[in-house]
């Protein structure tokens, strides 16, 4: 879902992606061919070499899948695909109300859009991973024999079990609310459907046996007086250059915070630095970071205010979380016109975003839009 | 488990085929038939659909076959352009054709859809074939009829069950009798105040709805931004629940189950918001009624307050003096103020312990290990609570 960029080096990364694509692939060589039986497909994110990370939250497993979508594409792709739900539904032989697009990600190598889709409802819903190219051609990723690796999240029935009676009643599941790949780490944010705790994990990639990644407790502080667990709803890694990667995250309790990636270590107690408070009715949905004219910006889609463009220049100078952030103190942001109804957001290239935009009629389009 | 497997199986059908009316459908014994209607083009062949309907949701189609079309009339050997299946009439709207594998089969053409068909919606079969050196396009339509089954799903329980709930209540668990449709849940839930006015956005509306694996239990979190101290949402609009006020949680019958049927009826849960609870549950204050040795009598623990039902079901265990966990069945009762345990085997004389995971929460998210909000004191900074708390008891 997320693409990380480094300050001033985006163009370089883009030009190198061709080279990455044609190499044998040091990451792909860690994947093994075989069949994948997804139970569900939720969040998705691209790693290197066209490898797609897929959160199967029903199975409490994350897959890394070689999509084979490795043909490098230059910039300048334009997407204008109206009523994408109907097209996806038609190709899967269903009515649009039986389709849920759970996530969208751009493959930074090919610049094709990928969708994580559920077809049908309830326990029998079928997970589907689809590629959409700029011409609107849809294809389904065949999982019968595909190079992949997987890591189980240690969140399934992790408690000791007292007899079959209790085993049967364990309904715990973790919703993976977001994922991103950065510096050989897959960062995974989850939210339990039972205990209210933060579940942020940093999993090394290539996946290593018996390493489910470090579980990090994320907190939110207020007034310098209280702190509470704060599950992360959506986040984006942001490379300030020189190895200073920050994770910019929106908590479920709405503040926008940042913390250094380097703090995501086992048993860490991480309190983010609040960079903006978003107020009521304002539910962050998705974020990207980008460079424009020498400055870096955070673009955040949310449920009520259209899209917010946040200046990042002062991120590292903002007051610490320990202080109360008044309305005027946080990062400067503006609401960008014409970006209403954005439900999914990713970087298409250095000048454009790819969005899933819902119109007033309820139909959703897959569109490329010039970054503001 | 059995019934789950059965219902999963029931969502699929054995077979369905499109073929000449007169042709027997040997592998679909006991199948039903629906005639596909020709809606345009020159008549080339009749089309019928044979299917086994085991459910009114989706249909697994093993193959759609066209027989009797002369070989020389196919456009391509692979039949790619000869046979296509759509969900919209190609005469009205252009949509992508359905994914499936097309192959030649014993003189006929076979289409194996990659995904099950759905009942109640029209499908369109397009045959493009050469006839007198020109391509003739014929469109057929068929619908696998939906069984007109009445609504069956109900709300079986909403936790917490108590009628007095703290104003900083963190969540409800909504239990349903059948798997539900997912992704549009919040539209069917209302929280009304005493005047019958809907409370504005009380819940955390997540794109990733917090269901269990069977889609039969939804966790409905209150917006933590309106509970936590000092946050803008709470300052702007206040907490969703106000102490001393009456409320009604309403679940509307418009909510569809996984098979598209509405609920049998809506559900209402009236309650009163009482004082906020800002303290952790303290196991030392629980009252434990030890059973007698050589019986399978119930171990009853009175908790003194309502705790989180889902966590009570799974995070408390009983261990013996050698740290072995005792097998048994847990139940929760009395407004989630009572936890009880019936062992699989008789109690033996001796020392036992209740092993409590400190993630156990009360109704306001205060866990045994840590209150929902902690006052930061410098000297205690960043202490992780131990994973378990213990209560000792003796069986005599």
XYZ file of C-alpha atoms in Angstrom:
768
model
C 0.000 0.000 0.000
C 2.854 2.286 0.770
C 5.878 3.441 -1.086
C 8.706 4.907 0.846
C 10.735 7.639 -0.672
C 13.957 9.200 0.357
C 14.454 12.894 0.250
C 15.777 13.929 -3.145
C 16.544 10.456 -4.346
C 13.230 9.486 -5.849
C 14.442 10.011 -9.408
C 17.452 7.865 -8.708
C 15.300 5.103 -7.267
C 13.018 5.279 -10.255
C 15.878 4.946 -12.690
C 17.390 2.091 -10.726
C 14.163 0.139 -10.636
C 14.882 -1.003 -14.174
C 18.157 -2.469 -13.032
C 16.476 -4.200 -10.054
C 13.887 -5.674 -12.326
C 16.244 -7.374 -14.696
C 18.511 -8.823 -12.049
C 17.873 -12.352 -10.916
C 16.563 -10.918 -7.701
C 18.317 -11.471 -4.413
C 14.990 -11.290 -2.567
C 13.043 -13.465 -4.992
C 15.636 -16.203 -4.609
C 14.405 -16.665 -1.020
C 10.939 -17.573 -2.241
C 9.837 -21.119 -2.977
C 7.339 -22.278 -5.564
C 4.130 -23.845 -4.404
C 0.420 -23.393 -3.942
C -1.042 -20.764 -1.634
C -4.467 -21.202 -0.125
C -5.456 -17.766 1.053
C -8.256 -17.698 3.603
C -8.639 -13.943 3.240
C -6.839 -11.066 1.587
C -6.665 -7.794 3.439
C -3.866 -5.233 3.422
C -1.308 -5.464 0.644
C 2.053 -3.746 0.146
C 4.851 -4.049 -2.370
C 8.388 -4.967 -1.464
C 11.347 -5.212 -3.819
C 11.381 -7.066 -7.154
C 7.620 -7.043 -7.618
C 7.100 -9.033 -4.425
C 3.654 -8.438 -2.976
C 3.008 -8.773 0.750
C -0.498 -9.966 1.486
C -2.090 -10.039 4.933
C -4.310 -13.079 5.396
C -5.826 -12.112 8.698
C -8.092 -15.138 8.968
C -5.015 -17.331 8.835
C -2.939 -14.853 10.882
C -0.323 -15.161 8.157
C 1.531 -12.767 5.913
C 2.622 -13.962 2.498
C 5.352 -12.574 0.288
C 4.410 -13.483 -3.258
C 6.422 -13.091 -6.448
C 3.849 -11.487 -8.703
C 5.959 -11.826 -11.820
C 4.905 -8.266 -12.522
C 8.508 -7.172 -12.924
C 8.624 -5.463 -16.269
C 9.834 -1.994 -15.464
C 7.732 0.842 -16.676
C 8.700 4.428 -17.102
C 6.717 7.257 -15.657
C 3.734 8.789 -17.316
C 1.119 6.074 -16.977
C -2.374 7.479 -16.781
C -5.254 5.687 -15.103
C -8.834 6.658 -15.747
C -10.915 3.607 -14.996
C -14.452 4.435 -14.004
C -16.703 2.169 -11.959
C -13.888 -0.202 -11.122
C -16.123 -2.207 -8.746
C -18.436 -3.186 -11.591
C -15.542 -4.217 -13.778
C -13.945 -6.277 -11.042
C -17.335 -7.817 -10.215
C -18.060 -8.662 -13.850
C -14.751 -10.382 -14.350
C -15.353 -12.454 -11.210
C -18.872 -13.296 -12.347
C -20.610 -11.484 -9.512
C -22.766 -8.455 -8.877
C -20.924 -5.379 -7.547
C -22.504 -5.728 -4.089
C -20.674 -9.030 -3.723
C -17.286 -7.367 -4.205
C -15.129 -5.637 -1.625
C -11.904 -3.912 -2.592
C -9.955 -4.203 0.632
C -6.772 -2.489 -0.442
C -4.938 -1.080 -3.427
C -1.191 -0.827 -4.051
C 0.966 0.298 -6.939
C 3.809 -1.958 -7.974
C 6.679 0.541 -8.052
C 8.473 -1.491 -10.717
C 5.698 -1.905 -13.288
C 3.410 0.880 -12.035
C 0.488 -1.474 -12.352
C -2.276 -1.231 -9.761
C -2.965 -4.251 -7.578
C -6.199 -4.851 -5.733
C -6.946 -7.034 -2.755
C -10.525 -8.173 -3.250
C -13.109 -10.293 -1.440
C -15.658 -11.957 -3.681
C -18.802 -12.960 -1.828
C -19.749 -12.557 1.802
C -19.345 -14.246 5.131
C -17.093 -17.184 5.797
C -17.298 -18.356 2.185
C -15.964 -15.100 0.709
C -13.141 -15.811 -1.731
C -9.924 -13.786 -1.555
C -8.638 -12.540 -4.911
C -5.509 -10.614 -5.874
C -5.916 -8.681 -9.103
C -3.679 -6.644 -11.329
C -5.088 -3.669 -13.191
C -3.004 -1.996 -15.856
C -3.422 1.562 -17.081
C -5.514 0.358 -20.027
C -7.979 -1.130 -17.547
C -7.116 -4.749 -18.259
C -7.795 -6.954 -15.247
C -6.068 -10.194 -14.398
C -6.119 -12.500 -11.393
C -2.913 -13.681 -9.767
C -2.915 -17.457 -9.989
C -1.844 -18.875 -6.645
C -1.684 -22.527 -7.628
C 2.057 -22.560 -8.214
C 3.773 -19.340 -7.303
C 7.054 -18.436 -5.642
C 6.300 -17.296 -2.119
C 7.303 -17.221 1.522
C 5.128 -16.836 4.560
C 5.300 -15.846 8.179
C 2.692 -16.688 10.785
C 1.710 -13.933 13.154
C 1.847 -15.201 16.709
C -1.595 -13.918 17.409
C -3.797 -16.885 16.714
C -4.875 -18.675 19.900
C -1.721 -17.682 21.705
C -3.027 -18.335 25.168
C -2.819 -21.604 26.970
C -5.869 -23.644 26.261
C -7.934 -25.254 28.946
C -9.721 -28.048 27.218
C -11.748 -28.185 24.072
C -14.533 -26.060 25.457
C -12.346 -23.001 25.501
C -10.572 -23.786 22.305
C -13.845 -23.717 20.437
C -14.816 -20.361 21.836
C -11.667 -18.477 20.880
C -12.880 -15.850 18.457
C -9.836 -13.655 18.657
C -8.628 -12.294 15.361
C -6.367 -9.463 14.441
C -7.331 -7.043 11.718
C -4.208 -5.961 9.839
C -4.896 -2.285 9.366
C -1.782 -1.424 7.363
C 1.569 -2.735 6.123
C 4.661 -1.186 4.596
C 8.062 -2.432 3.525
C 11.148 -0.404 4.298
C 14.851 -1.226 4.754
C 14.327 -5.011 4.724
C 11.581 -4.760 7.297
C 7.905 -5.340 6.864
C 6.076 -3.135 9.343
C 2.605 -4.440 10.189
C -0.070 -2.624 12.171
C -2.863 -4.684 13.644
C -5.892 -4.289 15.832
C -7.283 -7.112 17.938
C -11.003 -7.766 18.012
C -10.715 -8.378 21.766
C -8.071 -6.709 23.934
C -7.388 -3.033 23.273
C -3.650 -3.108 22.823
C -1.310 -1.814 20.218
C -0.012 -4.384 17.797
C 2.797 -3.066 15.679
C 5.329 -5.548 14.387
C 8.547 -5.235 12.522
C 9.281 -8.417 10.589
C 12.636 -8.880 8.852
C 12.441 -9.741 5.160
C 13.429 -12.161 3.696
C 11.354 -13.968 6.316
C 13.368 -16.012 8.740
C 12.186 -19.183 10.348
C 10.523 -18.719 13.705
C 10.945 -14.989 13.592
C 7.529 -13.398 13.728
C 9.106 -10.017 14.162
C 9.337 -7.710 17.095
C 6.082 -6.708 18.727
C 6.180 -3.071 19.706
C 3.923 -1.320 22.163
C 2.804 2.025 20.851
C 1.448 4.624 23.232
C -0.149 7.953 23.092
C 0.500 10.615 25.668
C -1.653 13.569 26.594
C -0.863 16.707 28.617
C 2.407 15.122 29.579
C 0.250 13.437 32.163
C -1.439 10.353 30.780
C -0.523 7.631 28.415
C -2.632 4.946 26.771
C -2.101 2.152 24.308
C -2.648 3.449 20.822
C -3.254 1.052 17.976
C -2.084 2.369 14.618
C -4.715 2.630 11.919
C -2.590 3.664 8.954
C 1.032 4.698 8.560
C 3.765 5.453 6.079
C 7.542 5.170 6.433
C 9.322 8.356 5.514
C 13.025 8.392 4.792
C 14.497 11.726 5.769
C 17.810 10.662 4.295
C 20.956 9.549 6.014
C 19.185 6.547 7.473
C 16.704 8.629 9.422
C 13.506 6.772 8.607
C 10.446 8.015 10.440
C 7.159 6.208 10.660
C 4.302 8.662 10.323
C 1.236 7.043 11.809
C -2.392 7.831 12.455
C -3.638 6.323 15.699
C -7.142 4.964 16.100
C -7.734 7.844 18.504
C -6.919 10.255 15.623
C -3.639 12.067 16.349
C -1.042 11.962 13.611
C 2.306 11.033 15.102
C 5.806 10.159 14.036
C 8.486 7.995 15.574
C 11.869 6.766 14.292
C 11.856 3.370 12.616
C 14.920 2.546 14.675
C 12.743 2.538 17.790
C 10.765 -0.434 16.550
C 12.687 -2.981 18.565
C 11.542 -5.917 20.653
C 9.838 -4.888 23.891
C 10.175 -1.227 23.008
C 7.782 1.243 24.524
C 7.248 3.754 21.754
C 5.506 7.051 22.257
C 4.964 8.955 19.056
C 5.539 12.647 18.661
C 2.226 14.238 17.807
C 2.529 16.207 14.589
C -1.122 17.063 14.110
C -4.398 16.560 15.892
C -7.193 15.935 13.503
C -10.324 16.412 15.538
C -13.658 14.677 15.451
C -15.239 13.190 12.290
C -11.840 12.903 10.775
C -10.808 9.332 10.265
C -7.504 8.823 8.455
C -7.772 6.228 5.698
C -4.475 6.209 3.849
C -1.228 8.161 3.482
C 1.696 8.702 1.141
C 4.749 10.933 1.291
C 6.298 12.662 -1.705
C 8.718 15.331 -2.798
C 7.827 18.368 -4.801
C 9.989 21.313 -5.676
C 12.538 20.418 -3.061
C 10.072 19.976 -0.211
C 8.527 16.832 1.230
C 4.847 16.451 1.924
C 2.520 13.968 3.521
C -0.773 13.408 1.759
C -3.502 11.881 3.869
C -6.909 10.698 2.753
C -9.546 10.787 5.438
C -13.220 10.197 5.803
C -14.561 13.696 6.106
C -12.224 16.412 4.989
C -11.108 15.448 1.552
C -7.380 15.071 1.391
C -4.892 16.791 3.672
C -1.476 17.942 2.500
C 0.897 18.256 5.417
C 4.255 19.983 5.283
C 6.902 17.731 6.741
C 9.716 20.232 6.939
C 9.108 20.840 10.617
C 8.381 17.243 11.629
C 11.578 16.863 13.548
C 11.231 20.253 15.224
C 7.699 19.818 16.497
C 7.063 19.852 20.220
C 7.391 16.578 22.003
C 4.330 14.504 22.697
C 4.770 15.286 26.358
C 3.380 18.722 25.758
C -0.211 19.390 24.973
C -0.631 20.179 21.312
C -3.071 22.993 20.836
C -4.883 23.519 17.573
C -2.274 25.893 16.266
C 0.818 24.070 17.309
C 0.857 20.989 15.127
C 2.162 20.646 11.620
C 0.813 22.985 8.991
C -1.674 21.387 6.661
C -4.078 22.384 3.949
C -7.115 20.627 2.574
C -6.760 20.073 -1.138
C -9.803 20.757 -3.283
C -10.992 18.194 -5.843
C -9.647 15.285 -3.850
C -12.933 14.315 -2.225
C -13.900 10.744 -1.546
C -10.408 9.246 -1.695
C -10.543 5.791 -0.111
C -7.222 4.344 -1.224
C -4.051 6.182 -2.071
C -0.605 5.197 -3.304
C 2.215 6.813 -5.223
C 2.108 6.051 -8.931
C 5.337 7.864 -9.743
C 7.185 10.899 -8.462
C 4.587 13.281 -9.862
C 1.340 11.357 -9.530
C -0.774 9.449 -7.077
C -3.101 6.585 -7.863
C -6.377 6.794 -5.985
C -9.567 4.887 -5.513
C -12.132 7.656 -5.493
C -15.778 7.306 -4.581
C -18.196 9.576 -6.405
C -21.472 10.890 -5.021
C -23.316 8.112 -6.811
C -21.247 5.589 -4.859
C -19.338 4.326 -7.905
C -15.588 4.193 -7.466
C -12.923 5.032 -9.996
C -9.256 4.174 -10.219
C -7.568 7.422 -11.206
C -4.120 8.887 -11.493
C -3.950 12.417 -10.129
C -1.088 14.903 -10.209
C 0.351 15.343 -6.712
C -0.669 18.714 -5.298
C -17.772 -27.625 13.445
C -19.759 -30.119 11.432
C -22.486 -27.657 10.653
C -19.919 -25.037 9.619
C -18.380 -27.404 7.141
C -21.785 -28.300 5.885
C -22.815 -24.705 5.415
C -19.549 -23.985 3.613
C -20.175 -26.930 1.385
C -23.748 -25.859 0.871
C -22.630 -22.606 -0.643
C -21.475 -24.456 -3.688
C -23.240 -26.564 -6.216
C -21.992 -29.593 -7.913
C -22.478 -28.834 -11.536
C -23.932 -26.618 -14.165
C -23.699 -26.685 -17.901
C -24.872 -24.776 -20.908
C -25.567 -27.113 -23.769
C -28.002 -28.228 -26.358
C -31.432 -28.646 -24.896
C -31.620 -32.204 -26.048
C -28.245 -33.224 -24.735
C -28.158 -35.235 -21.553
C -26.021 -33.826 -18.785
C -24.538 -37.041 -17.515
C -22.418 -35.702 -14.687
C -25.105 -33.511 -13.204
C -27.421 -36.181 -11.978
C -30.334 -34.762 -10.072
C -29.649 -31.312 -11.422
C -32.303 -28.739 -12.082
C -32.732 -27.128 -15.448
C -33.333 -23.605 -16.546
C -33.697 -22.700 -20.205
C -31.388 -19.961 -21.371
C -33.288 -17.466 -23.369
C -31.918 -16.316 -26.680
C -32.080 -12.543 -26.610
C -30.410 -11.572 -29.854
C -28.819 -12.867 -33.007
C -29.625 -15.607 -35.399
C -30.614 -18.882 -33.821
C -27.618 -21.216 -33.799
C -28.414 -23.647 -31.094
C -30.608 -23.901 -28.045
C -28.999 -23.388 -24.695
C -29.992 -24.813 -21.361
C -28.398 -24.544 -17.987
C -28.240 -27.541 -15.724
C -27.264 -26.962 -12.165
C -27.432 -28.359 -8.677
C -28.469 -25.744 -6.243
C -27.475 -26.472 -2.700
C -27.656 -22.964 -1.410
C -29.110 -19.634 -2.324
C -25.819 -17.803 -2.204
C -23.203 -18.774 -4.733
C -22.949 -21.644 -7.115
C -19.848 -23.557 -8.046
C -19.961 -24.233 -11.716
C -17.631 -26.907 -12.932
C -18.124 -26.121 -16.565
C -20.325 -24.400 -19.056
C -20.456 -26.473 -22.211
C -21.649 -25.768 -25.689
C -22.189 -28.763 -27.862
C -23.494 -29.199 -31.350
C -21.755 -26.195 -32.787
C -20.028 -27.401 -35.983
C -16.258 -27.388 -35.638
C -15.787 -25.345 -38.785
C -17.817 -22.527 -37.305
C -15.426 -21.866 -34.395
C -13.480 -18.711 -34.738
C -10.335 -20.054 -33.112
C -9.245 -23.492 -32.022
C -8.883 -22.313 -28.513
C -12.434 -20.998 -28.684
C -11.258 -17.764 -27.105
C -13.495 -15.641 -29.204
C -16.219 -18.157 -29.804
C -17.636 -18.408 -26.301
C -17.717 -15.714 -23.616
C -19.737 -15.289 -20.445
C -20.722 -11.883 -19.055
C -22.693 -10.524 -16.117
C -24.134 -7.677 -18.190
C -25.814 -7.867 -21.536
C -23.207 -6.990 -24.146
C -26.040 -5.349 -26.055
C -26.374 -2.766 -23.287
C -23.086 -2.394 -21.484
C -19.504 -3.353 -22.062
C -17.984 -5.110 -19.092
C -15.035 -7.496 -18.921
C -15.899 -11.111 -19.622
C -15.760 -13.563 -16.746
C -12.447 -15.177 -15.909
C -12.393 -18.818 -16.794
C -10.637 -21.412 -18.831
C -11.810 -22.151 -22.320
C -11.085 -25.494 -23.817
C -12.163 -27.910 -26.472
C -14.079 -30.848 -25.122
C -15.209 -33.884 -27.077
C -16.272 -31.890 -30.029
C -17.794 -29.160 -27.941
C -16.532 -26.083 -26.164
C -16.139 -25.874 -22.469
C -15.872 -22.829 -20.243
C -14.724 -23.422 -16.702
C -15.399 -20.310 -14.673
C -12.648 -19.467 -12.204
C -15.208 -18.300 -9.664
C -18.597 -19.647 -8.608
C -21.716 -18.240 -10.172
C -24.150 -16.259 -8.093
C -27.840 -16.989 -7.861
C -30.433 -14.454 -8.842
C -28.387 -12.418 -11.305
C -28.508 -12.779 -15.081
C -25.565 -14.205 -16.997
C -25.075 -13.716 -20.692
C -23.575 -16.315 -22.987
C -22.202 -14.952 -26.232
C -21.519 -17.373 -29.073
C -19.562 -15.952 -31.973
C -19.363 -18.412 -34.802
C -18.799 -18.497 -38.548
C -21.876 -19.028 -40.597
C -21.658 -18.720 -44.365
C -18.294 -16.994 -43.999
C -19.590 -14.253 -41.779
C -19.473 -14.114 -38.000
C -22.795 -14.595 -36.345
C -23.175 -13.449 -32.782
C -25.876 -14.934 -30.621
C -26.579 -13.858 -27.078
C -28.291 -16.057 -24.516
C -29.199 -15.223 -20.969
C -29.811 -17.392 -17.950
C -30.350 -16.855 -14.261
C -29.941 -19.458 -11.591
C -33.083 -18.770 -9.609
C -32.712 -17.851 -5.973
C -34.629 -19.847 -3.438
C -37.053 -17.497 -1.795
C -35.871 -18.392 1.660
C -37.134 -16.270 4.519
C -34.759 -14.380 6.809
C -33.093 -16.612 9.379
C -30.343 -14.544 11.021
C -30.890 -12.997 14.425
C -28.854 -11.087 16.957
C -28.307 -13.752 19.602
C -26.515 -11.689 22.237
C -24.908 -8.346 22.831
C -22.133 -8.073 25.417
C -21.832 -6.530 27.919
C -25.214 -7.814 29.053
C -25.490 -5.543 32.098
C -27.976 -2.679 31.904
C -25.681 -0.241 33.703
C -22.497 0.467 31.781
C -19.634 2.862 32.487
C -19.659 6.116 30.506
C -16.184 5.249 29.229
C -17.390 1.897 27.871
C -14.883 0.734 25.258
C -16.736 -1.872 23.230
C -19.752 -4.003 22.464
C -19.650 -7.502 21.060
C -22.540 -8.223 18.706
C -23.248 -11.932 18.239
C -25.287 -13.244 15.314
C -26.833 -16.634 14.679
C -25.544 -16.790 11.101
C -22.556 -15.383 9.169
C -23.203 -11.787 8.226
C -22.329 -9.535 5.320
C -19.166 -7.580 6.014
C -18.008 -4.123 5.031
C -21.063 -1.967 5.554
C -21.843 -2.739 9.160
C -21.900 0.685 10.789
C -24.855 1.754 8.672
C -27.060 -0.722 10.532
C -26.127 0.322 14.051
C -27.519 3.288 15.997
C -26.908 4.605 19.441
C -29.895 6.665 20.573
C -30.048 8.970 23.552
C -33.035 9.274 25.886
C -34.800 11.617 23.433
C -34.445 9.074 20.665
C -31.809 11.202 18.912
C -28.882 9.379 17.355
C -25.556 10.011 19.083
C -23.207 11.410 16.434
C -20.407 9.015 15.427
C -19.948 7.224 18.747
C -18.054 4.269 17.267
C -14.675 3.783 15.659
C -15.626 3.103 12.056
C -12.795 1.048 10.672
C -12.435 -0.079 7.087
C -11.220 -3.356 8.533
C -14.262 -4.339 10.550
C -13.430 -6.391 13.608
C -15.196 -9.692 12.901
C -14.339 -13.165 14.067
C -13.401 -15.792 11.474
C -16.983 -16.951 10.986
C -18.361 -13.409 10.532
C -20.749 -14.121 13.401
C -19.339 -11.733 15.982
C -18.561 -8.061 15.423
C -16.514 -6.073 17.906
C -17.847 -2.547 18.007
C -15.272 -0.185 19.503
C -16.283 3.190 20.829
C -14.163 5.966 19.315
C -11.134 6.038 21.629
C -10.537 9.671 20.626
C -13.700 10.528 22.551
C -12.683 8.507 25.589
C -9.026 9.427 26.065
C -8.248 12.522 28.096
C -7.132 15.692 26.383
C -7.795 14.698 22.784
C -9.445 17.002 20.309
C -12.473 14.804 19.503
C -13.318 14.558 23.214
C -12.833 18.289 23.694
C -14.879 19.149 20.612
C -17.862 16.882 21.071
C -17.388 15.189 24.419
C -17.657 11.550 25.312
C -20.229 9.523 23.428
C -21.893 8.462 26.671
C -22.735 10.852 29.521
C -22.995 9.682 33.078
C -26.570 9.281 34.301
C -28.123 9.292 30.824
C -30.189 6.517 29.260
C -29.295 5.063 25.897
C -30.499 2.508 23.408
C -28.216 0.506 21.169
C -30.198 -0.396 18.064
C -29.318 -2.987 15.470
C -31.462 -2.566 12.392
C -33.095 -5.435 10.551
C -31.716 -3.994 7.294
C -28.405 -5.690 8.022
C -28.003 -8.523 5.514
C -26.601 -11.891 6.367
C -23.862 -13.403 4.219
C -26.497 -14.806 1.894
C -28.200 -11.473 1.374
C -31.220 -11.905 3.651
C -32.136 -9.252 6.201
C -32.279 -10.025 9.903
C -35.458 -11.667 11.170
C -35.896 -8.622 13.384
C -33.937 -5.720 14.768
C -32.405 -5.748 18.239
C -32.481 -3.196 21.008
C -30.370 -2.926 24.088
C -31.371 -0.225 26.560
C -28.830 0.805 29.176
C -27.865 3.573 31.577
C -24.413 5.144 31.570
C -22.962 5.190 35.068
C -19.713 6.630 36.436
C -16.606 6.108 34.359
C -14.397 3.257 35.456
C -10.735 4.240 35.557
C -9.347 1.436 37.704
C -7.829 -1.881 36.817
C -9.603 -5.063 37.886
C -7.905 -6.470 41.000
C -7.948 -10.291 41.146
C -7.100 -10.217 44.864
C -10.575 -8.796 45.457
C -12.356 -11.606 43.648
C -14.304 -14.162 45.695
C -13.334 -17.677 44.880
C -15.560 -20.590 45.890
C -13.321 -23.634 45.915
C -14.959 -26.940 44.974
C -14.650 -30.135 46.984
C -12.111 -32.832 46.217
C -13.272 -35.937 44.321
C -16.077 -34.011 42.670
C -16.448 -32.250 39.361
C -18.161 -29.379 41.112
C -17.974 -25.960 39.547
C -15.261 -23.553 40.554
C -17.010 -20.209 40.851
C -15.232 -16.878 40.923
C -17.187 -13.730 41.717
C -15.442 -10.839 40.020
C -17.199 -7.971 41.797
C -17.639 -6.081 38.507
C -18.433 -6.846 34.884
C -15.389 -7.786 32.845
C -14.857 -8.283 29.121
C -16.800 -11.374 28.103
C -14.560 -12.464 25.228
C -11.413 -12.230 27.320
C -13.040 -13.967 30.299
C -13.756 -16.883 27.984
C -10.109 -17.462 27.175
C -7.530 -15.760 29.397
C -8.142 -17.400 32.769
C -6.862 -20.896 33.373
C -6.573 -23.287 36.304
C -3.214 -24.881 37.111
C -2.273 -27.433 39.717
C 0.671 -27.324 42.114
C 2.970 -28.735 39.427
C 2.006 -26.002 36.985
C -0.048 -28.335 34.799
C -3.073 -26.737 33.242
C -6.391 -28.386 34.112
C -8.763 -29.117 31.253
C -12.322 -27.947 31.594
C -15.113 -25.785 30.361
C -15.445 -22.096 31.169
C -18.670 -20.182 31.429
C -19.414 -16.564 32.140
C -22.617 -15.396 33.785
C -24.356 -12.808 35.897
C -23.709 -9.779 33.714
C -20.120 -10.979 33.181
C -19.501 -10.661 36.937
C -19.051 -14.364 37.432
C -16.555 -16.776 35.938
C -16.941 -20.492 36.447
C -15.092 -23.606 35.497
C -16.126 -27.250 35.337
C -13.090 -29.551 35.165
C -12.982 -32.474 32.760
C -11.811 -34.745 35.603
C -12.527 -34.708 39.334
C -10.687 -32.231 41.539
C -7.906 -33.731 43.631
C -7.039 -32.561 47.135
C -4.331 -29.975 47.071
C -3.229 -26.545 46.005
C -4.369 -24.945 42.763
C -3.929 -21.561 41.187
C -6.027 -19.415 38.947
C -3.719 -18.125 36.224
C -4.970 -14.838 34.822
C -3.456 -13.187 31.770
C -3.009 -9.550 32.678
C -4.535 -8.489 29.344
C -7.939 -9.235 30.920
C -9.963 -6.027 30.679
C -13.000 -4.545 32.321
C -15.668 -2.808 30.271
C -13.636 0.393 29.966
C -10.413 -1.161 28.695
C -8.652 -1.125 32.050
C -6.673 -4.342 32.107
C -5.414 -6.270 35.126
C -1.934 -5.208 34.099
C -2.617 -1.569 33.433
C -5.431 0.984 33.571
C -6.690 2.304 30.226
C -4.956 5.588 30.930
C -1.911 5.724 33.148
C -0.716 8.781 34.928
C 2.914 9.107 33.924
C 5.165 9.119 36.974
C 8.791 9.464 36.142
C 10.026 6.774 38.497
C 7.626 4.159 37.098
C 8.097 4.959 33.479
C 7.743 2.224 30.890
C 7.178 -0.702 33.211
C 5.614 -3.665 31.504
C 3.268 -5.614 33.734
C 4.005 -9.301 34.264
C 2.147 -11.533 31.826
C 0.151 -13.391 34.466
C -1.487 -12.721 37.796
C -2.314 -15.606 40.136
C -4.934 -16.460 42.738
C -4.230 -19.438 44.970
C -6.891 -21.783 46.272
C -7.009 -25.137 47.978
C -9.284 -28.070 47.191
C -10.091 -30.252 50.206
